[in-house]
Amino acid sequence: MKIKQFLSTKKLFSIRNYSLKVLGIETSCDDTAVAIVTSDRKILAAERYTEREIQRKQGGINPSVCAQQHNQHLPRLIEKCLFDSGTSPKELNAVAVTVTPGLVIALKEGISAAIRFARTHQLPLIPVHHMRAHALSVLLVDETVKFPFSTLLLSGGHALIAVAESEEIFKLYGESMSGSPGECIDKVARHLGSLGSEFDGIHSGSAVEILASRSSESGHLRYPISLPHVEKANMNFDHIKGSYLNLLDRIRRKEGDELDIPDFCASLQNTVTRHIATKLHCFFDSLEAENRLPKQLIIGGGVAANNYIFNAISKLSAAHGISTTKTPLSLCTDNAEMIAYTGILMYENRWKSILWTPEEIPDTIYAHARTPIGIDASSEILDQPRRQLVNSTIHGNEAIRFRNFDNFRSK
Ligand code: KG4
Ligand code: ZN
């Protein structure tokens, strides 16, 4: 990695004078995605291919099936993006590719394609962290977002609470110790059996959200479980998943087919939301105590598409004087636009990360299943928040309450 040598090339010195154009490749899970994005925030082309329904029918995500899919479809999607945007490879400034975290064999397919393309067309290669890209993707569409901001990322692979101090510095305050909200919801939804053809081809999480919206008034309380006990701002979604799978078995054994699916979905969604809200409150409370809490929270990741979860989080944030911004839906789930744009930010900010010149691109780049988003800052989180959140108040239009400090603020 001779980054200094690269940074001194004529091309990079003149980057401020023209718009950068970067090809992004994302293959960390089951979406094969390619996009071409410019530094002036234009998405010139974006393609995404997934066989979600087939995988769902086979019982969940199979890493080797994902890898095969990426291998088969990447060349076509790259060609299509170039064609649709009228871009010749010569006009590109770099290739950005997801290298971590994700399914290693799936990531490897994107990495190989990116290496081949970058070498063939003599382009620099930028390795991108998938979760940082989720956090930064909002900058592609919202100029008002300024560093530092807090970020809550909820996906099928992760849950984390971090502060983005800049494009390059992230502090990690809390994360899931086991499981993720997306996988938890998806797995429980699968155990509900066929939900009907109206849900074919959409994420299980979104099916659960739609079904929950059809629940009875207090349906979200009908199937309660106890929330996991996890330290500080950390989370545990495997606990919630296990409890709901057990509950489902028990109900089925006892009551036959009497399960009320909308109420069950509403209860599952409410429990996941209460867990996230409790931990986010702990984070807010800890940083407020030190006067270090950023005034803006960005929510991203596939699960952020869930309006029930978003509303609860925004209500809680407002009670702490924090504004909440949701990453637009098209950028919430896995996509290559966020990878390309993160690549641009890294390129523009002359990031101290590894950025390979065309001559230096190695034969292979390691793909890592897990890499933290940033510095571990969990020691800054209080063991117990100073005020307890009455977490039942995250539901609907109820005003957020804190124990011993009712109606602290409502919105
Ligand atoms: O970020 P993402 O596309 O992929 C990962 O990096 O994991 O997130 C996918 C996850 C899936 O688990 C999916 O069920 C969930 O996001 N999801 C939702 C909703 N839409 C997608 N979960 C809850 N409610 C939704 N509306
Ligand atoms: Zn993701």
Coordinates of C-alpha atoms and ligand atoms in Angstrom, one line a residue:
M1 CA 0.0 0.0 0.0
K2 CA 1.9 3.0 -1.2
I3 CA -0.8 5.5 -0.6
K4 CA 1.4 8.6 -0.5
Q5 CA 2.8 7.8 -3.9
F6 CA -0.8 7.3 -5.2
L7 CA -2.0 10.5 -3.6
S8 CA 0.6 12.5 -5.3
T9 CA -0.5 11.4 -8.8
K10 CA -1.8 14.2 -11.0
K11 CA -5.2 12.6 -11.2
L12 CA -5.9 12.8 -7.5
F13 CA -4.5 16.3 -7.2
S14 CA -7.1 17.6 -9.5
I15 CA -10.0 15.7 -8.0
R16 CA -11.6 18.9 -6.6
N17 CA -12.0 20.2 -10.2
Y18 CA -14.3 17.7 -11.5
S19 CA -16.9 15.2 -10.4
L20 CA -15.7 11.8 -9.4
K21 CA -17.4 8.7 -10.8
V22 CA -17.1 5.5 -8.9
L23 CA -18.4 2.0 -9.6
G24 CA -19.6 0.3 -6.4
I25 CA -20.0 -3.5 -5.9
E26 CA -21.9 -5.0 -3.0
T27 CA -22.2 -8.8 -2.4
S28 CA -22.0 -9.1 1.4
C29 CA -25.2 -11.2 1.6
D30 CA -28.0 -12.2 -0.8
D31 CA -28.2 -9.0 -2.9
T32 CA -26.0 -8.7 -5.9
A33 CA -25.7 -5.0 -6.4
V34 CA -23.8 -2.7 -8.7
A35 CA -24.0 1.1 -9.0
I36 CA -22.3 4.1 -10.6
V37 CA -22.4 7.2 -8.4
T38 CA -20.8 10.7 -8.8
S39 CA -19.3 12.9 -6.1
D40 CA -22.0 15.5 -6.8
R41 CA -24.5 12.9 -5.5
K42 CA -25.9 11.6 -8.7
I43 CA -26.8 8.0 -9.0
L44 CA -26.1 7.4 -12.7
A45 CA -27.1 3.7 -12.6
A46 CA -28.0 1.2 -9.9
E47 CA -28.8 -2.5 -10.3
R48 CA -29.8 -5.1 -7.7
Y49 CA -30.6 -8.8 -8.2
T50 CA -31.8 -11.2 -5.5
E51 CA -33.4 -14.6 -5.3
R52 CA -34.9 -13.9 -1.9
E53 CA -38.0 -15.9 -2.5
I54 CA -36.2 -19.0 -3.7
Q55 CA -33.9 -18.8 -0.7
R56 CA -36.8 -18.3 1.7
K57 CA -38.5 -21.4 0.4
Q58 CA -35.2 -23.3 0.9
G59 CA -35.3 -22.3 4.6
G60 CA -33.1 -19.2 4.7
I61 CA -30.0 -17.7 3.4
N62 CA -27.5 -20.2 2.0
P63 CA -24.0 -18.6 1.7
S64 CA -22.9 -20.8 -1.2
V65 CA -26.1 -20.1 -3.1
C66 CA -25.5 -16.4 -2.6
A67 CA -22.0 -16.7 -3.9
Q68 CA -23.1 -18.6 -7.0
Q69 CA -25.7 -15.9 -7.6
H70 CA -23.1 -13.1 -7.4
N71 CA -20.7 -15.0 -9.6
Q72 CA -23.4 -15.5 -12.3
H73 CA -25.0 -12.0 -12.2
L74 CA -22.2 -9.6 -11.5
P75 CA -20.7 -9.3 -15.0
R76 CA -24.2 -8.7 -16.5
L77 CA -25.0 -6.0 -13.9
I78 CA -21.7 -4.2 -14.3
E79 CA -22.3 -4.1 -18.1
K80 CA -25.8 -2.9 -17.6
C81 CA -24.8 -0.1 -15.2
L82 CA -22.1 1.1 -17.7
F83 CA -24.5 1.0 -20.6
D84 CA -27.4 2.6 -18.7
S85 CA -25.2 5.5 -17.5
G86 CA -23.4 5.9 -20.8
T87 CA -20.1 5.5 -19.0
S88 CA -17.1 3.9 -20.5
P89 CA -14.7 2.3 -17.9
K90 CA -12.1 4.9 -18.8
E91 CA -14.4 7.6 -17.4
L92 CA -14.5 6.0 -14.0
N93 CA -12.2 7.2 -11.2
A94 CA -12.2 4.1 -9.0
V95 CA -14.0 0.8 -8.1
A96 CA -15.3 0.5 -4.5
V97 CA -16.2 -2.9 -3.1
T98 CA -17.6 -4.3 0.2
V99 CA -14.9 -6.3 2.0
T100 CA -16.4 -6.7 5.4
P101 CA -18.6 -7.6 7.4
G102 CA -20.7 -10.3 5.7
L103 CA -20.7 -13.8 4.4
V104 CA -17.1 -14.5 3.5
I105 CA -17.7 -16.6 0.3
A106 CA -20.3 -14.1 -0.9
L107 CA -18.0 -11.1 -0.3
K108 CA -15.2 -12.9 -2.2
E109 CA -17.2 -12.9 -5.4
G110 CA -17.6 -9.2 -5.3
I111 CA -14.0 -8.7 -4.4
S112 CA -12.8 -10.9 -7.3
A113 CA -15.0 -9.1 -9.8
A114 CA -13.8 -5.7 -8.5
I115 CA -10.2 -6.8 -8.7
R116 CA -10.7 -8.0 -12.3
F117 CA -12.4 -4.9 -13.4
A118 CA -10.0 -2.5 -11.7
R119 CA -7.0 -4.3 -13.1
T120 CA -8.4 -4.5 -16.6
H121 CA -9.3 -0.9 -16.7
Q122 CA -6.4 0.4 -14.6
L123 CA -8.5 1.9 -11.8
P124 CA -7.8 2.3 -8.1
L125 CA -9.6 -0.1 -5.8
I126 CA -11.3 1.1 -2.6
P127 CA -12.3 -1.5 0.1
V128 CA -15.5 -0.5 1.9
H129 CA -16.9 -1.5 5.3
H130 CA -20.5 -2.4 4.8
M131 CA -21.8 -1.0 8.1
R132 CA -20.0 2.3 7.6
A133 CA -21.5 2.5 4.2
H134 CA -25.0 2.0 5.7
A135 CA -24.3 4.8 8.2
L136 CA -22.9 7.2 5.5
S137 CA -25.4 6.5 2.8
V138 CA -27.7 9.3 4.1
L139 CA -25.1 11.8 3.0
L140 CA -25.8 10.8 -0.6
V141 CA -29.3 12.3 -0.4
D142 CA -29.3 14.7 2.6
E143 CA -26.9 17.6 2.6
T144 CA -28.1 18.8 6.0
V145 CA -26.5 15.9 7.8
K146 CA -23.3 17.0 9.5
F147 CA -20.7 15.2 11.6
P148 CA -20.8 14.2 14.3
F149 CA -24.0 12.3 14.2
S150 CA -25.3 9.2 16.1
T151 CA -26.2 6.2 14.1
L152 CA -28.5 3.3 14.8
L153 CA -28.0 0.5 12.3
L154 CA -30.5 -2.4 12.2
S155 CA -30.1 -5.0 9.6
G156 CA -30.4 -8.7 8.9
G157 CA -26.8 -9.1 10.0
H158 CA -26.3 -6.5 12.7
A159 CA -27.6 -4.1 15.3
L160 CA -25.3 -1.3 16.5
I161 CA -25.3 2.1 18.1
A162 CA -22.3 4.3 17.1
V163 CA -21.2 7.9 16.6
A164 CA -19.8 8.9 13.2
E165 CA -17.3 11.6 14.1
S166 CA -16.2 11.9 10.5
E167 CA -16.1 9.8 7.4
E168 CA -13.2 8.0 8.9
I169 CA -13.8 7.9 12.7
F170 CA -16.6 5.9 14.2
K171 CA -17.1 5.1 17.9
L172 CA -19.0 2.0 18.8
Y173 CA -21.2 2.3 21.9
G174 CA -23.4 -0.8 21.7
E175 CA -24.0 -3.8 19.5
S176 CA -25.9 -7.1 19.4
M177 CA -24.0 -9.8 21.2
S178 CA -26.1 -12.5 19.6
G179 CA -28.3 -12.3 16.5
S180 CA -29.8 -9.4 14.7
P181 CA -33.3 -7.8 14.6
G182 CA -33.7 -8.7 10.9
E183 CA -32.7 -12.3 11.3
C184 CA -34.9 -12.6 14.5
I185 CA -38.0 -11.3 12.7
D186 CA -37.3 -13.3 9.5
K187 CA -36.8 -16.6 11.4
V188 CA -39.9 -16.2 13.5
A189 CA -41.9 -15.2 10.5
R190 CA -40.7 -18.3 8.6
H191 CA -42.0 -20.4 11.5
L192 CA -45.4 -18.9 11.1
G193 CA -45.6 -20.8 7.8
S194 CA -47.1 -19.5 4.6
L195 CA -48.3 -15.9 5.1
G196 CA -50.1 -15.7 1.7
S197 CA -49.1 -14.8 -1.8
E198 CA -49.5 -11.1 -1.2
F199 CA -46.1 -11.3 0.6
D200 CA -44.2 -13.2 -2.1
G201 CA -41.0 -11.5 -3.1
I202 CA -40.9 -9.0 -0.1
H203 CA -38.7 -9.2 3.0
S204 CA -40.2 -11.2 5.9
G205 CA -39.6 -8.1 8.0
S206 CA -41.9 -6.1 5.8
A207 CA -44.5 -8.8 5.8
V208 CA -44.4 -8.8 9.7
E209 CA -44.9 -5.0 9.6
I210 CA -47.9 -5.2 7.3
L211 CA -49.5 -8.0 9.3
A212 CA -48.8 -6.2 12.6
S213 CA -50.6 -3.1 11.2
R214 CA -53.7 -5.3 11.0
S215 CA -53.6 -6.4 14.7
S216 CA -56.2 -5.7 17.3
E217 CA -55.8 -2.6 19.5
S218 CA -53.8 -4.2 22.2
G219 CA -52.5 -7.0 20.0
H220 CA -48.9 -5.9 20.6
L221 CA -49.3 -7.0 24.2
R222 CA -51.0 -10.3 23.5
Y223 CA -47.9 -12.4 23.2
P224 CA -45.3 -11.0 25.6
I225 CA -41.9 -12.4 26.5
S226 CA -39.3 -11.1 29.0
L227 CA -36.7 -8.8 27.4
P228 CA -33.1 -10.0 27.4
H229 CA -30.7 -8.8 30.0
V230 CA -27.6 -7.5 28.3
E231 CA -25.1 -5.1 29.7
K232 CA -25.1 -1.3 28.9
A233 CA -26.2 -0.5 25.3
N234 CA -25.6 -4.0 24.0
M235 CA -28.4 -6.1 22.6
N236 CA -29.4 -9.8 22.1
F237 CA -31.8 -10.7 19.4
D238 CA -31.2 -14.5 19.6
H239 CA -32.9 -14.4 23.0
I240 CA -36.0 -12.7 21.6
K241 CA -36.0 -15.1 18.6
G242 CA -35.7 -18.2 20.8
S243 CA -38.4 -17.0 23.2
Y244 CA -40.8 -16.4 20.3
L245 CA -40.1 -19.7 18.7
N246 CA -40.8 -21.5 22.0
L247 CA -43.9 -19.5 22.5
L248 CA -45.1 -20.4 19.0
D249 CA -44.6 -24.1 19.7
R250 CA -46.4 -23.8 23.0
I251 CA -49.4 -22.0 21.5
R252 CA -49.6 -24.5 18.7
R253 CA -49.5 -27.4 21.0
K254 CA -52.1 -26.0 23.2
E255 CA -54.5 -24.1 21.0
G256 CA -54.1 -25.8 17.6
D257 CA -54.6 -23.3 14.9
E258 CA -55.9 -20.5 17.0
L259 CA -52.8 -18.3 16.7
D260 CA -53.7 -14.8 15.8
I261 CA -51.0 -14.0 13.3
P262 CA -51.5 -10.2 13.2
D263 CA -51.4 -10.0 17.0
F264 CA -48.4 -12.3 17.1
C265 CA -46.5 -10.2 14.6
A266 CA -47.5 -7.0 16.5
S267 CA -46.1 -8.5 19.7
L268 CA -42.9 -9.6 18.1
Q269 CA -42.4 -6.2 16.5
N270 CA -43.2 -4.4 19.8
T271 CA -40.7 -6.6 21.7
V272 CA -37.9 -6.0 19.2
T273 CA -38.7 -2.3 19.3
R274 CA -38.8 -2.1 23.1
H275 CA -35.4 -3.8 23.3
I276 CA -33.8 -1.4 20.8
A277 CA -35.5 1.6 22.5
T278 CA -34.3 0.6 26.0
K279 CA -30.7 0.3 24.7
L280 CA -30.8 3.5 22.7
H281 CA -32.2 5.3 25.8
C282 CA -29.2 4.0 27.8
F283 CA -26.8 5.4 25.1
F284 CA -28.6 8.8 25.0
D285 CA -28.6 9.1 28.8
S286 CA -24.9 8.2 29.1
L287 CA -23.7 10.7 26.5
E288 CA -26.1 13.4 27.8
A289 CA -24.5 13.0 31.2
E290 CA -21.2 14.0 29.6
N291 CA -22.7 16.6 27.3
R292 CA -21.4 14.7 24.4
L293 CA -24.5 13.6 22.7
P294 CA -24.8 14.6 19.0
K295 CA -28.0 16.3 18.1
Q296 CA -28.9 14.1 15.2
L297 CA -29.6 10.4 14.9
I298 CA -29.5 8.6 11.6
I299 CA -31.3 5.3 11.3
G300 CA -30.2 2.9 8.6
G301 CA -30.0 -0.8 7.6
G302 CA -32.8 -2.9 6.2
V303 CA -34.9 -3.0 9.5
A304 CA -35.0 0.8 9.5
A305 CA -37.5 0.5 6.7
N306 CA -40.0 -0.5 9.5
N307 CA -42.2 2.5 10.3
Y308 CA -43.3 1.2 13.7
I309 CA -39.7 0.9 14.8
F310 CA -38.8 4.3 13.2
N311 CA -41.7 6.1 14.9
A312 CA -40.8 4.6 18.3
I313 CA -37.2 5.6 17.9
S314 CA -38.0 9.2 16.7
K315 CA -40.4 9.6 19.6
L316 CA -37.7 8.5 22.1
S317 CA -35.1 10.7 20.4
A318 CA -37.4 13.7 20.5
A319 CA -37.8 13.2 24.2
H320 CA -34.0 13.6 24.5
G321 CA -34.0 16.6 22.2
I322 CA -32.5 14.7 19.3
S323 CA -33.8 14.8 15.7
T324 CA -34.1 11.6 13.8
T325 CA -33.4 11.1 10.1
K326 CA -34.3 7.9 8.3
T327 CA -32.1 6.8 5.5
P328 CA -34.4 6.7 2.4
L329 CA -36.0 3.3 1.8
S330 CA -34.1 2.6 -1.4
L331 CA -30.8 3.0 0.5
C332 CA -32.0 1.2 3.7
T333 CA -31.6 -2.3 2.4
D334 CA -28.3 -3.5 0.9
N335 CA -27.4 -1.6 -2.2
A336 CA -24.3 -0.6 -4.2
E337 CA -25.0 3.1 -4.2
M338 CA -23.9 3.4 -0.6
I339 CA -20.7 1.4 -1.4
A340 CA -19.8 3.7 -4.4
Y341 CA -20.6 6.9 -2.4
T342 CA -18.6 5.7 0.7
G343 CA -15.8 4.9 -1.8
I344 CA -16.0 8.5 -3.1
L345 CA -15.9 10.0 0.5
M346 CA -12.9 7.8 1.2
Y347 CA -11.2 8.9 -2.0
E348 CA -12.0 12.6 -1.5
N349 CA -10.9 12.6 2.1
R350 CA -7.7 10.8 1.3
W351 CA -8.6 8.3 3.8
K352 CA -5.8 6.7 5.7
S353 CA -7.3 3.3 4.9
I354 CA -6.0 0.9 2.3
L355 CA -6.6 2.2 -1.2
W356 CA -4.9 0.3 -3.9
T357 CA -3.4 1.9 -7.0
P358 CA -4.0 -0.1 -10.2
E359 CA -0.4 -1.3 -10.1
E360 CA -0.7 -2.5 -6.5
I361 CA -4.0 -4.3 -6.5
P362 CA -3.2 -7.7 -4.9
D363 CA -4.4 -11.1 -6.4
T364 CA -6.8 -11.4 -3.5
I365 CA -8.1 -9.2 -0.7
Y366 CA -9.3 -10.8 2.6
A367 CA -13.0 -10.8 3.2
H368 CA -13.8 -10.6 6.9
A369 CA -17.1 -11.9 8.4
R370 CA -16.9 -9.4 11.3
T371 CA -15.0 -6.2 11.7
P372 CA -16.1 -3.6 14.2
I373 CA -17.4 -0.3 12.7
G374 CA -14.9 1.7 14.9
I375 CA -13.3 2.2 18.2
D376 CA -14.9 0.5 21.2
A377 CA -16.4 3.2 23.3
S378 CA -18.7 1.0 25.5
S379 CA -16.8 2.1 28.6
E380 CA -18.5 5.5 28.2
I381 CA -21.9 3.9 28.7
L382 CA -23.4 3.9 32.2
D383 CA -24.2 0.6 33.8
Q384 CA -27.7 1.9 34.4
P385 CA -29.3 4.9 32.8
R386 CA -30.1 7.7 35.3
R387 CA -33.7 7.6 34.4
Q388 CA -35.5 4.4 33.5
L389 CA -37.5 4.5 30.2
V390 CA -41.0 3.3 30.6
N391 CA -40.7 1.2 27.5
S392 CA -44.4 0.4 27.1
T393 CA -44.7 4.1 26.1
I394 CA -42.8 3.6 22.8
H395 CA -46.1 2.2 21.3
G396 CA -48.3 4.3 19.0
N397 CA -49.0 7.9 20.0
E398 CA -48.4 7.5 23.7
A399 CA -46.1 10.1 25.2
I400 CA -42.6 8.8 26.2
R401 CA -42.3 8.6 30.0
F402 CA -39.3 8.1 32.2
R403 CA -39.7 6.5 35.6
N404 CA -39.9 9.2 38.4
F405 CA -40.1 11.8 35.7
D406 CA -43.4 11.4 33.9
N407 CA -44.2 13.3 30.8
F408 CA -40.6 14.5 30.7
R409 CA -41.3 15.6 27.1
S410 CA -43.7 14.3 24.6
K411 CA -43.9 14.4 20.9
Ligands
KG4_1 O1 -29.6 -4.2 5.5 P1 -30.2 -5.4 4.9 O2 -30.8 -5.2 3.5 O3 -29.3 -6.6 4.8 C1 -28.4 -6.9 5.8 O4 -27.3 -6.3 5.7 O5 -28.7 -7.7 6.6 O6 -31.4 -5.9 5.9 C2 -32.2 -6.9 5.5 C3 -33.1 -7.2 6.7 C4 -34.0 -8.4 6.5 O7 -33.8 -9.2 7.7 C5 -35.4 -7.9 6.4 O8 -36.4 -8.8 6.8 C6 -35.3 -6.6 7.1 O9 -34.1 -6.1 6.8 N1 -36.4 -5.8 6.8 C7 -37.4 -5.4 7.6 C8 -38.3 -4.6 6.9 N2 -37.9 -4.5 5.6 C9 -36.7 -5.2 5.5 N3 -37.5 -5.6 8.9 C10 -38.6 -5.1 9.6 N4 -39.5 -4.3 8.9 C11 -39.4 -4.0 7.6 N5 -40.3 -3.3 7.0
ZN2 ZN -26.7 -4.4 5.1

